PDB file of C-alpha atoms in Angstrom:
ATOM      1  CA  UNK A1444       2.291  25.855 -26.756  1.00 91.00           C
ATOM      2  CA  UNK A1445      -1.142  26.937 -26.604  1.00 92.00           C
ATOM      3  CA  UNK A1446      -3.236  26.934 -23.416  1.00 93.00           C
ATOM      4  CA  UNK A1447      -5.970  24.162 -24.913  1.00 93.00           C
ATOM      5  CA  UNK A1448      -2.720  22.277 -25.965  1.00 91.00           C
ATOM      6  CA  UNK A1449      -1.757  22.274 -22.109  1.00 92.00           C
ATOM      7  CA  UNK A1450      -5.016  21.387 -21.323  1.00 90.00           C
ATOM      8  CA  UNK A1451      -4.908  18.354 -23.454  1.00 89.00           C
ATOM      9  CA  UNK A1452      -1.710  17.164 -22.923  1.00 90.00           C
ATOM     10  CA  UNK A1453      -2.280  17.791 -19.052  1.00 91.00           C
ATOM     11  CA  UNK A1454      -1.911  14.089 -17.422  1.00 89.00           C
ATOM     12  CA  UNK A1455       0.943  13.945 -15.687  1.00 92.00           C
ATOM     13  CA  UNK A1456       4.347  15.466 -14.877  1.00 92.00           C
ATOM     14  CA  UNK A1457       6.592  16.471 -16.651  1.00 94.00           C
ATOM     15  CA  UNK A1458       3.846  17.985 -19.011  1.00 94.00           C
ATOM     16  CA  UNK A1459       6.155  16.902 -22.221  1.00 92.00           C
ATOM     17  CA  UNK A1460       7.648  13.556 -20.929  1.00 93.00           C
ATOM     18  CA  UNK A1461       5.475  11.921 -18.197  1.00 94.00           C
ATOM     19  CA  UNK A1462       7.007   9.790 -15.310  1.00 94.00           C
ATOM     20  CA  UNK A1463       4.455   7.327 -16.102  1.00 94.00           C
ATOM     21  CA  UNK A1464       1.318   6.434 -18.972  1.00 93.00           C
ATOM     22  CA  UNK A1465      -2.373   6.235 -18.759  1.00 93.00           C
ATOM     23  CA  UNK A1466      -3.847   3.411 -17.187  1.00 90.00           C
ATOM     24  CA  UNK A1467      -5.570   0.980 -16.919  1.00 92.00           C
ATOM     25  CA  UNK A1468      -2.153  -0.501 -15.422  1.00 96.00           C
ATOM     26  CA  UNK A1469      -2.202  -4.523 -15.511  1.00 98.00           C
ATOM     27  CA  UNK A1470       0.604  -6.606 -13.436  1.00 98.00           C
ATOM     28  CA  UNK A1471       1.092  -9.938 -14.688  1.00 98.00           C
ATOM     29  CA  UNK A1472       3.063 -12.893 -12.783  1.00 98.00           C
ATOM     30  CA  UNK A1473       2.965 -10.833  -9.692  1.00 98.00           C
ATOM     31  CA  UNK A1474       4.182 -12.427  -7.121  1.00 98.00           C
ATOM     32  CA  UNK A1475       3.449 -11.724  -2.953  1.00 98.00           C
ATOM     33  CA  UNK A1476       5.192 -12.311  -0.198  1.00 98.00           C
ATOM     34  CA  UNK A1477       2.782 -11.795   2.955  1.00 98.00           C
ATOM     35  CA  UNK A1478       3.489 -12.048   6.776  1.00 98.00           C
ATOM     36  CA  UNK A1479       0.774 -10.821   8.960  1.00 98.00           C
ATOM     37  CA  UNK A1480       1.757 -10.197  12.907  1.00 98.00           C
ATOM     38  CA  UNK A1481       0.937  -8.699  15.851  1.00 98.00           C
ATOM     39  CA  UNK A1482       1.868  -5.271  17.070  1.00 98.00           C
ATOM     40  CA  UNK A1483       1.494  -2.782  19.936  1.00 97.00           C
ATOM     41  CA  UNK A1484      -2.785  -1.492  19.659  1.00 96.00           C
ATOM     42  CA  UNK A1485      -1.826   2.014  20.926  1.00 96.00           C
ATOM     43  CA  UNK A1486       0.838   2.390  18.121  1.00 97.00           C
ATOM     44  CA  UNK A1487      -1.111   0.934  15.642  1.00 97.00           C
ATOM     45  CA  UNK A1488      -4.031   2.930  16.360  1.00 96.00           C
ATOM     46  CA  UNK A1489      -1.384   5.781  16.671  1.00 96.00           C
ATOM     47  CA  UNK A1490      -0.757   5.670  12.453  1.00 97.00           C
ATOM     48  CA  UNK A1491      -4.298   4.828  11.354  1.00 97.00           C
ATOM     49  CA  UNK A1492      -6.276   8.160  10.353  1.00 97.00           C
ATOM     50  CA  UNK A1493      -9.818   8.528  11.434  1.00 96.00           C
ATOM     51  CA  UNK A1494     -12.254   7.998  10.349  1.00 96.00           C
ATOM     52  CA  UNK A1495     -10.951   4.265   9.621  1.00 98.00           C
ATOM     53  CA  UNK A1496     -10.725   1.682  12.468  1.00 97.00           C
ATOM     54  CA  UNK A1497      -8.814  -0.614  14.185  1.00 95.00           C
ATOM     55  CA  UNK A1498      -9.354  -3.963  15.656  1.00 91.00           C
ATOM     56  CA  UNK A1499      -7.699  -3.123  19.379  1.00 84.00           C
ATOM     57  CA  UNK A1500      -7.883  -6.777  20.643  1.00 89.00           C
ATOM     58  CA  UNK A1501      -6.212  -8.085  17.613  1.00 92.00           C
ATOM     59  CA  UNK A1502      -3.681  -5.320  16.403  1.00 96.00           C
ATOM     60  CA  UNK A1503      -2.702  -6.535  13.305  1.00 98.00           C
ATOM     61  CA  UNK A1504      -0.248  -5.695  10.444  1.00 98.00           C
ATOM     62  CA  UNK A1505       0.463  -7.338   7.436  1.00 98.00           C
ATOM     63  CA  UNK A1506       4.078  -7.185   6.150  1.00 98.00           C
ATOM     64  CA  UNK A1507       4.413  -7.599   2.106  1.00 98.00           C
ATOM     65  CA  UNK A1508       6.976  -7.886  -0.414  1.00 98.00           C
ATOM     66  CA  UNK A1509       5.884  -7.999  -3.548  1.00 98.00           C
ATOM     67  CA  UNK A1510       7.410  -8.619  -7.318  1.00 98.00           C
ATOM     68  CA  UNK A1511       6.411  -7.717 -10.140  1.00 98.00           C
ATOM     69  CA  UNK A1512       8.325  -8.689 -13.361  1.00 98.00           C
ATOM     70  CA  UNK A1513       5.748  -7.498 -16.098  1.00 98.00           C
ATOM     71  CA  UNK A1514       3.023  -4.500 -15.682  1.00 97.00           C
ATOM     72  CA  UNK A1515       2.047  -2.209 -17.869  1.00 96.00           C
ATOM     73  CA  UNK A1516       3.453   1.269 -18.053  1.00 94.00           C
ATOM     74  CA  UNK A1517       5.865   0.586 -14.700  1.00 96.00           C
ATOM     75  CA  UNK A1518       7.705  -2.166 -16.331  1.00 96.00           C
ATOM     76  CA  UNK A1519       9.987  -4.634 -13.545  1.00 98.00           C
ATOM     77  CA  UNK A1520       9.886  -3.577 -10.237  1.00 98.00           C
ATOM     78  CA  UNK A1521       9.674  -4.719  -6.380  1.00 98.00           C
ATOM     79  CA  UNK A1522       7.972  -3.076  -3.354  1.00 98.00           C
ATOM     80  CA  UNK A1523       7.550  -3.834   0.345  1.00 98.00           C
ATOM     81  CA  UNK A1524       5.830  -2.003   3.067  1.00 98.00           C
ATOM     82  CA  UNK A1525       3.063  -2.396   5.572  1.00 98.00           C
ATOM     83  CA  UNK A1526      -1.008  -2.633   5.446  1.00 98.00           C
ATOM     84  CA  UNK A1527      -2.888  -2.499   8.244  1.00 98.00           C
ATOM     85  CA  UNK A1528      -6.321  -4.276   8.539  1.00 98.00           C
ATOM     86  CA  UNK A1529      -8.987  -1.083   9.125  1.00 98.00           C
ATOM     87  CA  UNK A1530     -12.550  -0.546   8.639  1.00 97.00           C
ATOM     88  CA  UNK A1531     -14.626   1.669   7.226  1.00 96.00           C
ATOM     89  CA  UNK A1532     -18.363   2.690   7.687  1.00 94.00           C
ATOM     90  CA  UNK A1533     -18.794  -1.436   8.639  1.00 92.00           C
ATOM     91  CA  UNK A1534     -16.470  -2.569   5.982  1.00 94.00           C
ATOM     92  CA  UNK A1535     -13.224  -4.346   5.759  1.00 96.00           C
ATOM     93  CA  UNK A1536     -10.166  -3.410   4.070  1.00 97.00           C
ATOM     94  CA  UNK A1537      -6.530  -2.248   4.325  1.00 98.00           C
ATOM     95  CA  UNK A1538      -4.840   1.156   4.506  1.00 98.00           C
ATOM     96  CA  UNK A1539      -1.561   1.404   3.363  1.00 98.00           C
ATOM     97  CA  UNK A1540       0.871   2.580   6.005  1.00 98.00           C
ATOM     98  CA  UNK A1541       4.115   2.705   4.161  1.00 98.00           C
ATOM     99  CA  UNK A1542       5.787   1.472   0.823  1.00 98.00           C
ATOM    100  CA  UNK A1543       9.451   1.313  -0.224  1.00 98.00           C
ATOM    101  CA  UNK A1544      10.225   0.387  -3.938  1.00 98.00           C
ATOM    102  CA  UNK A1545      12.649   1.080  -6.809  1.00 97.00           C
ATOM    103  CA  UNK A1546      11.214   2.268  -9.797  1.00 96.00           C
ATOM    104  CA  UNK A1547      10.708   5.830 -10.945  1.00 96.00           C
ATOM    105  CA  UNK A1548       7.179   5.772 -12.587  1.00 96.00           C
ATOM    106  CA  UNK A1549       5.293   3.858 -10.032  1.00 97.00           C
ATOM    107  CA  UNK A1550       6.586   6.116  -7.176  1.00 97.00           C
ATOM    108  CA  UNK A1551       4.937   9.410  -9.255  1.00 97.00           C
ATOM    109  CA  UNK A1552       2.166   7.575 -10.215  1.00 96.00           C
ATOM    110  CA  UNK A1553       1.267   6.116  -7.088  1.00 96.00           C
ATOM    111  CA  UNK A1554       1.601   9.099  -5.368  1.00 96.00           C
ATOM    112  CA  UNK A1555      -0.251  11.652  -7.477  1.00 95.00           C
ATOM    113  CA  UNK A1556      -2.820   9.327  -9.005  1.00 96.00           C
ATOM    114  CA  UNK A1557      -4.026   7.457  -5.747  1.00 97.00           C
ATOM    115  CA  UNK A1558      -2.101   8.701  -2.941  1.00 97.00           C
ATOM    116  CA  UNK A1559       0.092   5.516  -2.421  1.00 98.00           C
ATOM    117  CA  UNK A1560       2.556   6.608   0.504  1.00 98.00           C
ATOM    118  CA  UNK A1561       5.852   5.165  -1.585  1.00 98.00           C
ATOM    119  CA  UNK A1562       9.598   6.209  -1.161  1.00 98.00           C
ATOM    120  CA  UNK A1563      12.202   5.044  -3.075  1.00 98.00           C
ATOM    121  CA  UNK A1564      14.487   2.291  -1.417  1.00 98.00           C
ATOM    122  CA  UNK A1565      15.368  -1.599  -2.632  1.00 98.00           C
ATOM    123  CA  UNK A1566      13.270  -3.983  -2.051  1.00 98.00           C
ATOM    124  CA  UNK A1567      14.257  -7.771  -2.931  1.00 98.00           C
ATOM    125  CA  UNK A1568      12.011 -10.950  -3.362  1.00 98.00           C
ATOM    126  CA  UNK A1569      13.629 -14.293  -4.315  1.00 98.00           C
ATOM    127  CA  UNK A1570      13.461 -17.938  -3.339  1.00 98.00           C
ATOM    128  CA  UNK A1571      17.186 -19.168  -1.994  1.00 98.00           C
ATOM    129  CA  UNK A1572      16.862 -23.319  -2.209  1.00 97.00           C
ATOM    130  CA  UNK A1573      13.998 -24.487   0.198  1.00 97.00           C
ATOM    131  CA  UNK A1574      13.689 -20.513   1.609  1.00 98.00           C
ATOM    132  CA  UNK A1575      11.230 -17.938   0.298  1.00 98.00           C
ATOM    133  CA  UNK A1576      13.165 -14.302   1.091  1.00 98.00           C
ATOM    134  CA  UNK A1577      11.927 -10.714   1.257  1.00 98.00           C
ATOM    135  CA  UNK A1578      14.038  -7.650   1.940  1.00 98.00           C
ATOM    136  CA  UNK A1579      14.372  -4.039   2.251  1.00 98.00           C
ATOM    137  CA  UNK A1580      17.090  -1.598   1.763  1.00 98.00           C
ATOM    138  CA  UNK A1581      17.026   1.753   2.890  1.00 98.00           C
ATOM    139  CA  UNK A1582      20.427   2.767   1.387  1.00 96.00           C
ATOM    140  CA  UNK A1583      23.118   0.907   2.822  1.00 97.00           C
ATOM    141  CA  UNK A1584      21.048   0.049   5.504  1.00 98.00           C
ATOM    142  CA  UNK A1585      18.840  -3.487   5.832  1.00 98.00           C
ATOM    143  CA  UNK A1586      15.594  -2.235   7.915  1.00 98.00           C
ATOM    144  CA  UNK A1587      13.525  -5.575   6.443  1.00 98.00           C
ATOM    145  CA  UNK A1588      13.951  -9.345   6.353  1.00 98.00           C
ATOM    146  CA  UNK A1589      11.005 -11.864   6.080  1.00 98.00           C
ATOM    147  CA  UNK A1590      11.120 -15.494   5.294  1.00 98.00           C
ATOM    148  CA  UNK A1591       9.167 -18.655   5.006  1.00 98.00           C
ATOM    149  CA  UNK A1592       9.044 -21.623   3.683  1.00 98.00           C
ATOM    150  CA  UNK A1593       8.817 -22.387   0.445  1.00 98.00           C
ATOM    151  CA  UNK A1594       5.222 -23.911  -0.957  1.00 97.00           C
ATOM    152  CA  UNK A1595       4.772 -26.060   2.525  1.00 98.00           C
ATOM    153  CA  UNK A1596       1.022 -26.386   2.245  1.00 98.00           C
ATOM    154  CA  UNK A1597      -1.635 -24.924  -0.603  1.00 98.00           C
ATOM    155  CA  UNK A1598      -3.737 -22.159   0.827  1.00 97.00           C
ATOM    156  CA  UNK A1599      -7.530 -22.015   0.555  1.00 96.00           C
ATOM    157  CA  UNK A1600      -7.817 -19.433  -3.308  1.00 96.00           C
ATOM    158  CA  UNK A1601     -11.548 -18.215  -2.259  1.00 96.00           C
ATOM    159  CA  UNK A1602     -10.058 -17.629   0.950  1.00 95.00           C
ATOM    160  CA  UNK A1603      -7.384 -15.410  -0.415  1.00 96.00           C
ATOM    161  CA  UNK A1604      -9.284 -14.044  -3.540  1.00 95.00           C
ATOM    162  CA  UNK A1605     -12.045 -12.447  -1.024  1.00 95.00           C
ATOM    163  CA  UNK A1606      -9.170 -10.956   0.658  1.00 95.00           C
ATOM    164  CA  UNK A1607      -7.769  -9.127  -2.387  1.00 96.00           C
ATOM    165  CA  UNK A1608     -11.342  -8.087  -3.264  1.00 95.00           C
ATOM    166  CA  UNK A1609     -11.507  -6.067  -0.408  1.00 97.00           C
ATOM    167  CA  UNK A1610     -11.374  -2.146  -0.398  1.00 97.00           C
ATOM    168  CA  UNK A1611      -8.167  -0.501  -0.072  1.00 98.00           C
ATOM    169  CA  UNK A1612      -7.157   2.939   1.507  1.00 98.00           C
ATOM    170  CA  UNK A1613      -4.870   5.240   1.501  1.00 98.00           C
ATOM    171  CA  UNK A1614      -3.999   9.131   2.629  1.00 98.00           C
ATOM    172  CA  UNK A1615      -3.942  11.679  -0.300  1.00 98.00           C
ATOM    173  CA  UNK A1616      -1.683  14.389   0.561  1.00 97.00           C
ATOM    174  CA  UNK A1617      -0.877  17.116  -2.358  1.00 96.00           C
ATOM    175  CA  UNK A1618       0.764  20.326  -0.858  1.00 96.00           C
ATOM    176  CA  UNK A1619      -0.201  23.962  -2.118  1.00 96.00           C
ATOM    177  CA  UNK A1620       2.267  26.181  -4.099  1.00 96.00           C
ATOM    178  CA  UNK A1621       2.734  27.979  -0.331  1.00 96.00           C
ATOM    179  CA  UNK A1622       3.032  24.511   1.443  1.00 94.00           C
ATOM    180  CA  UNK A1623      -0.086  24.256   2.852  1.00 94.00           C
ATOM    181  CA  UNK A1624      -2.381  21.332   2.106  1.00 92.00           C
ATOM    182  CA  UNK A1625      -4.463  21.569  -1.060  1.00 95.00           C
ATOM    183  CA  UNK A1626      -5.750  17.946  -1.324  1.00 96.00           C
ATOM    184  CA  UNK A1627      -6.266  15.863   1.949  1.00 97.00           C
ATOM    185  CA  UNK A1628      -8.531  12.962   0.758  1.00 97.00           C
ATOM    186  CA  UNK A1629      -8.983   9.311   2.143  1.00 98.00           C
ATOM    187  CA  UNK A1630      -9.078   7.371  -1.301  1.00 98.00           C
ATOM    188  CA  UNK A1631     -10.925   3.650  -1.736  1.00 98.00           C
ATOM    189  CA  UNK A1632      -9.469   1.234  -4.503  1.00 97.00           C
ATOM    190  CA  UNK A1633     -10.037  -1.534  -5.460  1.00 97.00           C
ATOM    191  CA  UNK A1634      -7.741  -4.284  -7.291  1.00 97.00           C
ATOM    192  CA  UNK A1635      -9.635  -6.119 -10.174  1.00 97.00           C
ATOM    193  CA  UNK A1636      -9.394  -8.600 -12.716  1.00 97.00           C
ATOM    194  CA  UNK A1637      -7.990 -11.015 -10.545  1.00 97.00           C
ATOM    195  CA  UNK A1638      -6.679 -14.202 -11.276  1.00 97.00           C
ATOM    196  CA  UNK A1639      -5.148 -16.654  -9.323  1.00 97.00           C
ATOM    197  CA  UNK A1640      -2.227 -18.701 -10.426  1.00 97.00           C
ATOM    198  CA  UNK A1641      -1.314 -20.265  -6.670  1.00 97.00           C
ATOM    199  CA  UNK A1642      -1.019 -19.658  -2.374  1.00 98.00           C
ATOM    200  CA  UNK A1643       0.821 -20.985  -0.306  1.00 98.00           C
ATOM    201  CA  UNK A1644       1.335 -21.036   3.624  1.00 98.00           C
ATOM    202  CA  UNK A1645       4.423 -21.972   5.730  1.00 98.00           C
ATOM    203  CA  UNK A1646       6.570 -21.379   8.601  1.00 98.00           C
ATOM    204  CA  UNK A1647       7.454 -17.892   8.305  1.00 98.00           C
ATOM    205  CA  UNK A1648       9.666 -15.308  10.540  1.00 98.00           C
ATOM    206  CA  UNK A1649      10.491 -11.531  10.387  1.00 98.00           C
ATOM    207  CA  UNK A1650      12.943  -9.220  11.279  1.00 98.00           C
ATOM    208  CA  UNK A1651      12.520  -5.001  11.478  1.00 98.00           C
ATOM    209  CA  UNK A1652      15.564  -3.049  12.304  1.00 98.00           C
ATOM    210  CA  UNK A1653      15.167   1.124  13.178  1.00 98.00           C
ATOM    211  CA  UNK A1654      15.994   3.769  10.707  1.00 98.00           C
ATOM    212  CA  UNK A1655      14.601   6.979  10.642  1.00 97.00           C
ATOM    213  CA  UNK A1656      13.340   7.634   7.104  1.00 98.00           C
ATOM    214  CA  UNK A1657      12.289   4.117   6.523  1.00 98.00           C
ATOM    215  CA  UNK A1658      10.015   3.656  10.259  1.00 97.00           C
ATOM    216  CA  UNK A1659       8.901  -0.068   9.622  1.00 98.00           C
ATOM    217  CA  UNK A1660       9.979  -1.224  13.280  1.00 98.00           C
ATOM    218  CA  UNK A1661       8.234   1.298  14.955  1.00 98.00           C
ATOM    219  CA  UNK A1662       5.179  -1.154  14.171  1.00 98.00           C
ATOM    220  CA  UNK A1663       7.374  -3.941  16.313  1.00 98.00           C
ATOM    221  CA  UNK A1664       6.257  -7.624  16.018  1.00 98.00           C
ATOM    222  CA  UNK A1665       5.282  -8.843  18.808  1.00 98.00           C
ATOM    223  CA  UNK A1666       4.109 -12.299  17.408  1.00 98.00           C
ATOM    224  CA  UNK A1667       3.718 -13.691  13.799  1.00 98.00           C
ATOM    225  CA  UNK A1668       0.154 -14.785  12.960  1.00 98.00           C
ATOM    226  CA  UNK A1669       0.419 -16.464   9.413  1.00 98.00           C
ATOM    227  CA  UNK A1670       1.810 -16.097   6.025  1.00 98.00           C
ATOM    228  CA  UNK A1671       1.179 -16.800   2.797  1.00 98.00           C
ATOM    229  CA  UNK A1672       3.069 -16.769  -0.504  1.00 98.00           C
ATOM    230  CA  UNK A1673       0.798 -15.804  -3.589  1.00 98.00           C
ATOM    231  CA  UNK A1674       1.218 -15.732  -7.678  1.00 98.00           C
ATOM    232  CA  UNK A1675      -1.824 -13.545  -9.609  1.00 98.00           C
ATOM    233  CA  UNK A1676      -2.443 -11.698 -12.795  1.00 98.00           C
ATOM    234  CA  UNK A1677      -4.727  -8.501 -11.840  1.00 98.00           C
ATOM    235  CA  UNK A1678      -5.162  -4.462 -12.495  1.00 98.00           C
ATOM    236  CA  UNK A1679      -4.821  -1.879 -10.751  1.00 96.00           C
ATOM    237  CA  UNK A1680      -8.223  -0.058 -10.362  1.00 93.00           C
ATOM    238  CA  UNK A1681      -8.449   4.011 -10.694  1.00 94.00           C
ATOM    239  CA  UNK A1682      -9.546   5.109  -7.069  1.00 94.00           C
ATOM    240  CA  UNK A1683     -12.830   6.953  -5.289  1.00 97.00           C
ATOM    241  CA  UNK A1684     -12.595   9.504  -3.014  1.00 97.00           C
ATOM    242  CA  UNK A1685     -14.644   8.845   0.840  1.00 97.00           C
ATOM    243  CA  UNK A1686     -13.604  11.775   2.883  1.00 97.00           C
ATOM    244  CA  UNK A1687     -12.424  15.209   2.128  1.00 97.00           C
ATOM    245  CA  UNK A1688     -10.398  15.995   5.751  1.00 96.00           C
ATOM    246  CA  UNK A1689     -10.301  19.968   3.957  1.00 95.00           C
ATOM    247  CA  UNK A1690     -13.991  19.715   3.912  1.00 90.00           C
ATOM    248  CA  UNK A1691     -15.834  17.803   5.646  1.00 76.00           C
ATOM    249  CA  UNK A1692     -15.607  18.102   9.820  1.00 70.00           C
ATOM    250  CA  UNK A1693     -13.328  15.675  11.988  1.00 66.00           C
ATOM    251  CA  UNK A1694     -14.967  13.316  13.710  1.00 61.00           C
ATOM    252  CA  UNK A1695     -15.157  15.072  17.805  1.00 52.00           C
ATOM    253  CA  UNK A1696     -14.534  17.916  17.407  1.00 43.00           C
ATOM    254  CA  UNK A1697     -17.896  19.483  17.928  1.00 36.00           C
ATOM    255  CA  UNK A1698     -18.206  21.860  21.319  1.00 37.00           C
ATOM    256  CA  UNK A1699     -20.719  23.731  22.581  1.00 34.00           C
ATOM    257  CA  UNK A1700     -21.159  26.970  20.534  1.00 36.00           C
ATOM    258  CA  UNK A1701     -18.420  26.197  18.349  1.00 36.00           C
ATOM    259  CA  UNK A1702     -18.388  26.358  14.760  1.00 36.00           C
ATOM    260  CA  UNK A1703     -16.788  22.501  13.354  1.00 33.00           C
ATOM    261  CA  UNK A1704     -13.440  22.067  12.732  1.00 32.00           C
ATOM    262  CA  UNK A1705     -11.526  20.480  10.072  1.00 31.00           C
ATOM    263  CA  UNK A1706      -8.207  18.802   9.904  1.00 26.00           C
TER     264      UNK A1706
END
């Protein structure tokens, strides 16, 4: 194979059968499961990377499980894992703190493409009679149960559709051939396209158990807040890069007659 061949053919790994395609990558019928509660500030503020922020009076995490039957590229999956509301340079969003799912592709594209922090585990989302249910297997082990009700009361769709047209974040982290960090990037994306096929809100409850490779509880709830069960078409959008930790200098740690240092 010739070197402008490589360079060609260069998109993803493995170079001659790639975990995943091109994008754009379009999910249709996907389906949310959302529970938003209340956590301890200093732990929360513990996970969240400068130079995002927190809200320490309200401490807030938002628990998803999500399905999705039909998307381009990934084919049927389910995920579940935490995003925390942040801010950025005055703006809302979410950073994504953690993400368990059970496909292949996804995984390697999420990770190399945008930085999505994902691990492989199984993840369920179904609705059992009157119940909507969300869980999470790491192994043998259950470390994730949420449920509500099912369709009690029709949430507010400009409400929600502002939400998920909000900037996203995550923590790009691509090791060096000698394991030190080569990319260290806070990436912005955005999802687009979106359309709204329902919301709901109910009674909801959830339950985190400890495990050490799959952390969840160690963001514990301390109270549930709201929840909301959602159904959209949308696409995944190709992310930005806003700050280069391997170039750029962290935020205080200017002293007097010291050059800046970066993290």
């Amino acid at each position: 194979m010739r070197e402008t061949d490589v360079k060609q053919r260069a998109f993803a790994m493995p170079l001659t059968s790639p975990a995943y395609p091109p994008g754009p990558y379009r999910f249709v019928d996907r389906e949310y499961l959302i529970i938003t509660y209340r956590t301890d500030p200093a732990k929360l503020r513990a996970v969240v990377p400068e130079p995002l922020e927190i809200d320490q009076r309200e401490a807030l995490v938002k628990y998803e499980f999500i399905r999705m039957p039909d998307s381009n590229g990934f084919g049927d999956y389910t995920e579940s894992g935490q995003v925390i509301p942040v801010s950025f340079r005055g703006r809302k969003g979410g950073y994504t703190h953690c993400m368990f799912l059970n496909d292949e592709g996804p995984i390697a594209g999420g990770r190399e493409l945008w930085g999505f922090p994902k691990k492989l585990a199984q993840p369920t989302l179904r609705t059992e009679i009157d119940t909507l249910i969300g869980t999470l297997d790491y192994g043998p082990l259950r470390v994730a149960t949420g449920t509500m009700g099912y369709k009690h009361r029709e949430a507010d769709l400009a409400k929600v559709k502002a939400t998920f047209s909000e900037p996203n974040f995550l923590l790009k982290i691509i090791p060096h051939v000698d394991g030190s960090p080569r990319v260290c990037e806070l990436v912005q994306y955005h999802l687009e396209d979106i359309m709204l096929k329902g919301a709901w809100t109910g009674p909801a409850a959830l339950a985190l158990t400890p495990h050490a490779l799959a952390p969840v509880a160690e963001l514990p709830v301390l109270e549930i807040v709201s929840a909301i069960h959602i159904r959209a078409d949308l696409t995944l959008g190709l992310g930005t890069v806003v700050h280069d930790y391997l170039h750029q200098p962290a935020r205080g740690s200017m002293r007097a007659g010291e050059r800046a240092l970066v993290f």
